[in-house]
Short mmCIF file of C-alpha atoms and ligand atoms in Angstrom, two decimals:
data_model
loop_
_atom_site.label_atom_id
_atom_site.label_comp_id
_atom_site.label_asym_id
_atom_site.label_seq_id
_atom_site.Cartn_x
_atom_site.Cartn_y
_atom_site.Cartn_z
CA MET A 1 175.27 19.16 187.87
CA LYS A 2 176.33 20.53 184.52
CA GLN A 3 178.61 23.53 184.87
CA GLU A 4 176.75 26.69 183.92
CA LYS A 5 178.42 29.09 181.50
CA ILE A 6 178.56 32.42 183.27
CA ILE A 7 180.01 35.69 182.04
CA LEU A 8 181.09 38.45 184.36
CA THR A 9 182.82 41.65 183.40
CA GLY A 10 182.83 45.28 184.37
CA ASP A 11 184.33 48.73 184.27
CA ARG A 12 185.43 51.36 186.74
CA PRO A 13 183.01 54.29 186.53
CA THR A 14 185.65 57.01 186.39
CA GLY A 15 184.59 58.50 183.05
CA LYS A 16 182.28 58.10 180.13
CA LEU A 17 183.18 55.12 177.97
CA HIS A 18 185.09 55.68 174.75
CA ILE A 19 185.58 53.74 171.55
CA GLY A 20 188.60 51.98 173.06
CA HIS A 21 186.21 50.39 175.56
CA TYR A 22 183.81 49.73 172.72
CA VAL A 23 186.13 47.79 170.39
CA GLY A 24 188.10 46.31 173.28
CA SER A 25 185.14 44.88 175.14
CA LEU A 26 181.64 46.37 174.83
CA ARG A 27 181.06 45.28 171.23
CA ARG A 28 182.11 41.74 172.13
CA ARG A 29 179.95 41.67 175.23
CA VAL A 30 176.88 42.44 173.20
CA GLU A 31 177.76 39.67 170.74
CA LEU A 32 178.29 37.23 173.59
CA GLN A 33 175.05 38.34 175.20
CA ASN A 34 173.13 37.76 172.00
CA SER A 35 174.87 34.48 171.15
CA GLY A 36 172.55 32.64 173.50
CA ILE A 37 175.28 30.25 174.66
CA TYR A 38 175.64 31.70 178.15
CA ASP A 39 173.37 30.78 181.03
CA LYS A 40 173.97 34.02 182.92
CA ILE A 41 175.63 37.33 182.17
CA PHE A 42 176.70 39.89 184.75
CA VAL A 43 177.98 43.31 183.76
CA PHE A 44 178.87 45.63 186.59
CA GLU A 45 180.25 48.98 187.54
CA ALA A 46 183.24 48.61 189.85
CA ASP A 47 182.58 51.79 191.83
CA GLY A 48 184.36 50.44 194.91
CA GLN A 49 187.43 49.74 192.81
CA ALA A 50 187.14 53.19 191.21
CA LEU A 51 187.25 54.69 194.70
CA THR A 52 190.53 52.93 195.52
CA ASP A 53 192.36 55.70 193.66
CA ASN A 54 189.66 58.38 193.79
CA ILE A 55 188.88 58.31 197.47
CA ASP A 56 188.92 62.11 197.73
CA ASN A 57 186.69 62.49 194.70
CA PRO A 58 183.48 60.55 195.34
CA GLU A 59 181.45 62.94 193.20
CA LYS A 60 183.38 61.82 190.11
CA VAL A 61 182.40 58.20 190.68
CA ARG A 62 178.80 59.13 191.53
CA GLN A 63 178.40 61.13 188.30
CA ASN A 64 179.95 58.47 186.13
CA VAL A 65 177.82 55.59 187.39
CA ILE A 66 174.90 56.89 185.34
CA GLU A 67 177.12 57.78 182.35
CA VAL A 68 178.50 54.25 182.18
CA ALA A 69 175.03 52.74 182.61
CA LEU A 70 173.84 54.85 179.65
CA ASP A 71 176.87 53.75 177.62
CA TYR A 72 176.08 50.10 178.38
CA LEU A 73 172.46 50.46 177.33
CA ALA A 74 173.43 52.48 174.27
CA CYS A 75 175.77 49.74 173.08
CA GLY A 76 173.06 47.14 173.36
CA ILE A 77 173.67 45.53 176.71
CA ASP A 78 170.12 44.48 177.39
CA PRO A 79 168.88 44.26 180.99
CA ALA A 80 166.48 41.53 179.89
CA LYS A 81 169.47 39.33 179.02
CA SER A 82 172.27 40.68 181.22
CA THR A 83 172.23 41.65 184.88
CA ILE A 84 173.71 45.13 185.20
CA PHE A 85 174.71 46.02 188.76
CA ILE A 86 176.91 48.20 190.96
CA GLN A 87 179.73 46.67 193.00
CA SER A 88 179.26 48.68 196.22
CA GLN A 89 175.68 47.50 196.57
CA ILE A 90 176.76 43.88 197.05
CA PRO A 91 178.22 43.62 200.57
CA GLU A 92 178.95 39.93 199.99
CA LEU A 93 181.83 41.04 197.76
CA CYS A 94 183.52 42.74 200.74
CA GLU A 95 183.01 39.66 202.84
CA LEU A 96 184.56 37.39 200.23
CA THR A 97 187.47 39.81 199.76
CA PHE A 98 188.07 39.64 203.53
CA TYR A 99 188.41 35.85 203.41
CA PHE A 100 190.53 35.91 200.24
CA MET A 101 193.00 38.32 201.89
CA ASP A 102 194.40 35.37 203.84
CA LEU A 103 195.09 33.39 200.68
CA VAL A 104 197.40 35.95 199.05
CA THR A 105 200.81 37.19 200.14
CA VAL A 106 202.06 40.77 200.00
CA SER A 107 204.93 39.72 197.74
CA ARG A 108 202.49 38.09 195.32
CA LEU A 109 200.57 41.36 195.04
CA GLN A 110 203.80 43.30 194.57
CA ARG A 111 204.57 41.19 191.52
CA ASN A 112 201.31 42.11 189.73
CA PRO A 113 202.54 43.99 186.63
CA THR A 114 199.30 45.92 186.08
CA VAL A 115 199.26 47.18 189.66
CA LYS A 116 202.98 48.02 189.37
CA THR A 117 202.40 50.29 186.36
CA GLU A 118 199.32 51.82 187.93
CA ILE A 119 201.27 52.66 191.09
CA GLN A 120 203.85 54.47 188.96
CA MET A 121 201.21 56.29 186.92
CA ARG A 122 199.54 57.59 190.06
CA ASN A 123 202.77 58.49 191.89
CA PHE A 124 201.74 56.16 194.68
CA GLU A 125 205.26 54.72 195.13
CA THR A 126 205.80 56.15 198.61
CA SER A 127 202.23 55.92 199.89
CA ILE A 128 200.08 53.22 198.34
CA PRO A 129 196.55 53.03 199.72
CA VAL A 130 196.06 49.50 201.05
CA GLY A 131 192.75 49.19 199.23
CA PHE A 132 194.37 50.09 195.93
CA PHE A 133 197.24 47.68 196.51
CA THR A 134 194.82 44.86 197.25
CA TYR A 135 192.24 45.52 194.54
CA PRO A 136 193.27 42.38 192.61
CA ILE A 137 191.94 40.41 195.59
CA SER A 138 188.67 42.29 195.54
CA GLN A 139 188.49 41.72 191.79
CA ALA A 140 188.90 37.98 192.39
CA ALA A 141 185.91 38.25 194.72
CA ASP A 142 183.89 40.08 192.02
CA ILE A 143 184.52 37.22 189.65
CA THR A 144 184.16 34.23 191.94
CA ALA A 145 181.12 35.43 193.88
CA PHE A 146 179.18 34.91 190.66
CA LYS A 147 180.97 31.67 189.76
CA ALA A 148 181.96 33.27 186.46
CA THR A 149 183.49 30.88 183.96
CA THR A 150 184.27 33.51 181.34
CA VAL A 151 185.63 37.01 181.87
CA PRO A 152 185.84 39.09 178.68
CA VAL A 153 188.41 41.84 179.33
CA GLY A 154 191.42 43.56 177.80
CA GLU A 155 194.91 42.10 178.01
CA ASP A 156 195.84 44.49 180.85
CA GLN A 157 193.50 42.42 183.03
CA GLU A 158 195.43 39.19 182.49
CA PRO A 159 197.32 39.45 185.81
CA MET A 160 194.00 39.93 187.62
CA LEU A 161 192.58 36.79 186.11
CA GLU A 162 195.70 34.83 186.97
CA GLN A 163 195.43 36.07 190.56
CA ALA A 164 191.78 35.05 190.69
CA ARG A 165 192.59 31.59 189.37
CA GLU A 166 195.31 31.14 191.98
CA ILE A 167 192.94 32.16 194.75
CA VAL A 168 190.31 29.71 193.53
CA ARG A 169 192.82 26.85 193.39
CA ARG A 170 194.11 27.64 196.86
CA PHE A 171 190.61 28.04 198.29
CA ASN A 172 189.37 24.78 196.79
CA PHE A 173 192.52 22.94 197.91
CA ILE A 174 192.12 24.04 201.52
CA TYR A 175 188.34 24.06 201.88
CA GLY A 176 187.15 21.63 199.22
CA ASP A 177 185.68 22.25 195.78
CA THR A 178 183.54 25.35 196.10
CA LEU A 179 184.62 28.06 193.68
CA VAL A 180 185.00 28.05 189.89
CA GLU A 181 188.22 28.91 188.04
CA PRO A 182 187.48 31.69 185.56
CA ASN A 183 188.89 31.94 182.04
CA ILE A 184 189.87 35.18 180.39
CA LEU A 185 188.36 35.97 177.00
CA LEU A 186 190.57 38.43 175.10
CA PRO A 187 189.48 40.54 172.12
CA ASP A 188 189.87 38.59 168.88
CA ASN A 189 191.23 41.39 166.66
CA ALA A 190 194.76 42.62 167.41
CA ALA A 191 193.82 46.24 166.71
CA CYS A 192 191.12 45.92 169.37
CA LEU A 193 193.49 44.82 172.12
CA ARG A 194 194.40 48.40 172.73
CA LEU A 195 193.13 51.17 170.53
CA PRO A 196 195.57 54.12 170.54
CA GLY A 197 194.46 57.68 171.22
CA THR A 198 193.57 60.00 168.33
CA ASP A 199 197.03 61.59 168.84
CA GLY A 200 198.76 58.27 168.20
CA LYS A 201 199.73 57.78 171.87
CA ALA A 202 199.49 54.18 173.03
CA LYS A 203 196.52 54.68 175.32
CA MET A 204 193.29 56.56 175.07
CA SER A 205 192.93 58.58 178.22
CA LYS A 206 190.74 61.38 179.39
CA SER A 207 193.66 63.36 180.80
CA LEU A 208 195.43 63.30 177.42
CA GLY A 209 192.27 64.51 175.66
CA ASN A 210 192.74 61.93 172.92
CA CYS A 211 189.51 59.97 173.28
CA ILE A 212 186.47 59.59 171.09
CA TYR A 213 183.53 59.01 173.42
CA LEU A 214 180.46 56.95 172.64
CA SER A 215 178.45 60.00 173.65
CA ASP A 216 180.33 62.37 171.28
CA SER A 217 178.15 64.07 168.68
CA ALA A 218 178.61 63.31 164.97
CA ASP A 219 180.37 66.68 164.60
CA GLU A 220 182.79 65.96 167.43
CA VAL A 221 183.67 62.58 165.95
CA GLU A 222 184.16 64.16 162.52
CA LYS A 223 186.48 66.79 163.95
CA LYS A 224 188.52 64.31 165.99
CA ILE A 225 189.08 62.18 162.91
CA ARG A 226 190.03 65.19 160.80
CA THR A 227 192.84 66.09 163.23
CA MET A 228 193.89 62.51 163.88
CA TYR A 229 197.55 61.47 163.94
CA THR A 230 198.76 59.71 160.77
CA ASP A 231 202.24 59.14 159.36
CA PRO A 232 204.25 62.31 160.13
CA ASN A 233 206.52 61.64 157.12
CA HIS A 234 203.65 61.38 154.67
CA LEU A 235 203.71 65.04 153.64
CA LYS A 236 202.69 65.02 149.99
CA VAL A 237 199.99 62.80 148.57
CA SER A 238 202.57 61.27 146.26
CA ASP A 239 204.88 60.29 149.16
CA PRO A 240 204.88 56.65 150.22
CA GLY A 241 203.12 56.31 153.57
CA GLN A 242 203.46 54.07 156.57
CA VAL A 243 200.48 52.10 157.80
CA GLU A 244 202.04 50.71 160.98
CA GLY A 245 201.57 53.09 163.89
CA ASN A 246 199.28 55.20 161.72
CA THR A 247 196.22 55.77 163.88
CA VAL A 248 193.80 56.12 160.98
CA PHE A 249 194.74 52.66 159.74
CA THR A 250 194.70 51.15 163.23
CA TYR A 251 191.14 52.46 163.61
CA LEU A 252 190.23 51.03 160.21
CA ASP A 253 191.62 47.68 161.41
CA ALA A 254 189.30 47.88 164.39
CA PHE A 255 186.16 49.20 162.69
CA SER A 256 186.06 48.40 159.00
CA ARG A 257 184.61 45.36 157.28
CA PRO A 258 184.94 44.45 153.58
CA GLU A 259 181.36 45.57 152.83
CA HIS A 260 182.24 49.09 153.95
CA PHE A 261 184.57 49.46 150.97
CA GLU A 262 181.79 48.77 148.49
CA ARG A 263 179.83 51.57 150.12
CA TYR A 264 182.48 54.19 150.83
CA LEU A 265 185.54 53.46 148.66
CA PRO A 266 184.44 51.20 145.81
CA ASP A 267 187.84 51.48 144.09
CA TYR A 268 189.25 49.19 146.76
CA ALA A 269 188.03 45.67 147.50
CA ASN A 270 189.16 45.74 151.09
CA LEU A 271 191.45 47.34 153.65
CA GLU A 272 194.50 45.45 152.38
CA GLU A 273 194.21 47.11 148.97
CA LEU A 274 193.84 50.51 150.56
CA LYS A 275 196.96 49.90 152.67
CA THR A 276 198.92 48.79 149.62
CA HIS A 277 198.07 52.00 147.79
CA TYR A 278 198.98 54.12 150.82
CA ARG A 279 202.35 52.40 151.16
CA ARG A 280 203.07 52.87 147.48
CA GLY A 281 202.25 56.59 147.57
CA GLY A 282 199.56 58.57 145.79
CA LEU A 283 196.87 58.21 148.43
CA GLY A 284 196.12 61.24 150.61
CA ASP A 285 195.27 61.21 154.32
CA VAL A 286 192.08 63.17 153.71
CA LYS A 287 190.61 60.41 151.58
CA VAL A 288 191.47 57.72 154.12
CA LYS A 289 190.10 59.84 156.94
CA LYS A 290 186.85 60.39 155.07
CA CYS A 291 186.47 56.66 154.70
CA LEU A 292 187.21 56.11 158.40
CA ALA A 293 184.69 58.78 159.35
CA ALA A 294 181.98 57.13 157.26
CA VAL A 295 182.73 53.69 158.71
CA MET A 296 182.82 54.95 162.29
CA GLN A 297 179.72 57.10 162.02
CA GLU A 298 177.82 54.11 160.67
CA GLU A 299 178.70 52.14 163.78
CA LEU A 300 178.43 54.98 166.32
CA GLU A 301 175.24 56.59 165.06
CA PRO A 302 172.82 53.94 166.38
CA ILE A 303 174.68 53.93 169.71
CA ARG A 304 174.41 57.70 169.95
CA ASN A 305 170.71 57.59 169.14
CA ARG A 306 169.94 54.86 171.64
CA ARG A 307 171.84 56.80 174.32
CA LYS A 308 169.67 59.85 173.62
CA GLU A 309 166.55 57.74 174.07
CA PHE A 310 167.66 56.32 177.41
CA GLU A 311 168.63 59.81 178.57
CA GLN A 312 164.94 60.71 178.27
CA ASP A 313 164.10 58.53 181.27
CA ILE A 314 166.94 58.59 183.80
CA PRO A 315 164.81 57.40 186.75
CA ALA A 316 164.09 54.24 184.74
CA VAL A 317 167.83 53.69 184.32
CA TYR A 318 168.38 53.92 188.09
CA ASP A 319 165.46 51.57 188.58
CA MET A 320 167.01 49.08 186.16
CA LEU A 321 170.31 49.29 188.09
CA LYS A 322 168.54 48.75 191.40
CA LYS A 323 166.80 45.64 190.11
CA GLY A 324 170.11 44.38 188.72
CA CYS A 325 171.71 44.84 192.14
CA GLU A 326 168.96 42.75 193.74
CA VAL A 327 169.44 39.90 191.29
CA ALA A 328 173.23 40.07 191.63
CA ARG A 329 173.05 40.18 195.40
CA ALA A 330 170.95 37.03 195.54
CA ALA A 331 173.49 35.21 193.35
CA ALA A 332 176.46 36.38 195.45
CA ALA A 333 174.65 35.50 198.68
CA GLU A 334 174.21 31.94 197.46
CA THR A 335 177.94 31.57 196.79
CA LEU A 336 178.80 33.16 200.13
CA SER A 337 176.68 30.69 202.02
CA GLU A 338 178.62 27.88 200.33
CA VAL A 339 181.88 29.67 201.14
CA ARG A 340 180.98 30.03 204.82
CA LYS A 341 180.05 26.38 204.98
CA ALA A 342 183.30 25.30 203.33
CA MET A 343 185.26 27.56 205.70
CA LYS A 344 183.42 26.14 208.69
CA ILE A 345 182.04 29.48 209.82
CA ASP A 346 178.39 28.63 209.24
CA TYR A 347 177.86 28.06 212.99
CA PHE A 348 174.12 28.60 213.16
CA GLU A 349 173.23 26.66 210.04
CA ASP A 350 175.06 23.60 211.30
CA GLN A 351 172.87 21.66 213.74
CA ALA A 352 175.42 18.82 213.81
CA LEU A 353 178.01 21.24 215.22
CA ILE A 354 175.66 22.42 217.95
CA ASP A 355 174.74 18.83 218.89
CA GLU A 356 178.38 17.76 218.88
CA GLN A 357 179.43 20.61 221.17
CA ALA A 358 176.49 19.96 223.44
CA ALA A 359 177.58 16.34 223.81
CA ARG A 360 181.18 17.37 224.38
CA PHE A 361 180.23 19.66 227.24
CA GLY A 362 177.59 17.28 228.54
CA SER A 363 174.77 19.79 228.16
CA HIS A 364 171.28 18.94 226.98
N1 LIG B 401 189.76 46.27 186.70
C1 LIG B 401 188.76 46.35 185.68
C2 LIG B 401 189.10 47.58 184.83
O1 LIG B 401 189.82 48.45 185.28
C3 LIG B 401 187.35 46.50 186.22
C4 LIG B 401 186.93 45.29 187.00
C5 LIG B 401 186.76 45.21 188.35
C6 LIG B 401 186.64 44.01 186.47
N2 LIG B 401 186.37 43.95 188.71
C7 LIG B 401 186.28 43.19 187.58
C8 LIG B 401 186.64 43.45 185.19
C9 LIG B 401 185.95 41.84 187.43
C10 LIG B 401 186.30 42.11 185.03
C11 LIG B 401 185.96 41.32 186.15
O2 LIG B 401 188.62 47.68 183.72
#
């Protein structure tokens, strides 16, 4: 049988999605969805994974499940083309995680660089919840239960994908070819790998208050751009400015296309020309920010409007999620029945086993 091309990707519902999520993955997902080259697409909310470091705050996860679903729909993830589902509603994922636990060592998990940084960030050093520590295993189950071939995620997820691939190789070596090795699909534009916060800090994060959300109003976006971090040494318009590490230019790298310049800054053919002028001196931040605002509003406006529309019928959004969970569960159940067979724990489906044991014990 020809190998199907299957996409799976997801997010932890711990907050509304911001433009870092958008340029880093959502925009690409929609393109991939609409490319027509994939046989199946699964997009899911990793609420179980979100709980691994929010176990005392279930309300946060519960509230954000609907926010993230709205963000997905707003960006153009289309339930007619992609199955949108919620991790906790697929018990097969827990079962698969349970089996995978035996294929991974503690020291292997301790070497995972993403988990290492996360442990530091959360001050978990002295008391790491086991579920948090082992979430890369559960993530491998998320991916392999759907036989995903392609996982579009940010570069911080690379160690998770490597872990998943190792598990698949080990599983298939021991139990025979059953699971599919997934490939990571990274963002194609360097500026999109990790969009900095509006304050110039490396990461956009809710706690730093440096995010632009997909659900922000036009006014909020305008204001956040107006106060955005630029080159702190670019004091007078005539001063030469630095483009590297200048958030406004990083955002232009991520959002602007040549045709935007015709519309919003016709004196420049493209972003390169604008950068050259800025470096030389004589170009003020306000002008660059105005251009960025125009470019970003053009892209965010339709998203904002679609979100508003979906907000008008929230029960329909829950209904869509429920249907997605049913479709996803059927797919995972199919893989799990193959897994149980390969692992020789499919006792009741295996008449040959029953006959063989009957003969061994001389029963009839
Ligand atoms: N760890 C991912 C994140 O924090 C979310 C996630 C969970 C995921 N399971 C996944 C992503 C499987 C891709 C595939 O964003």
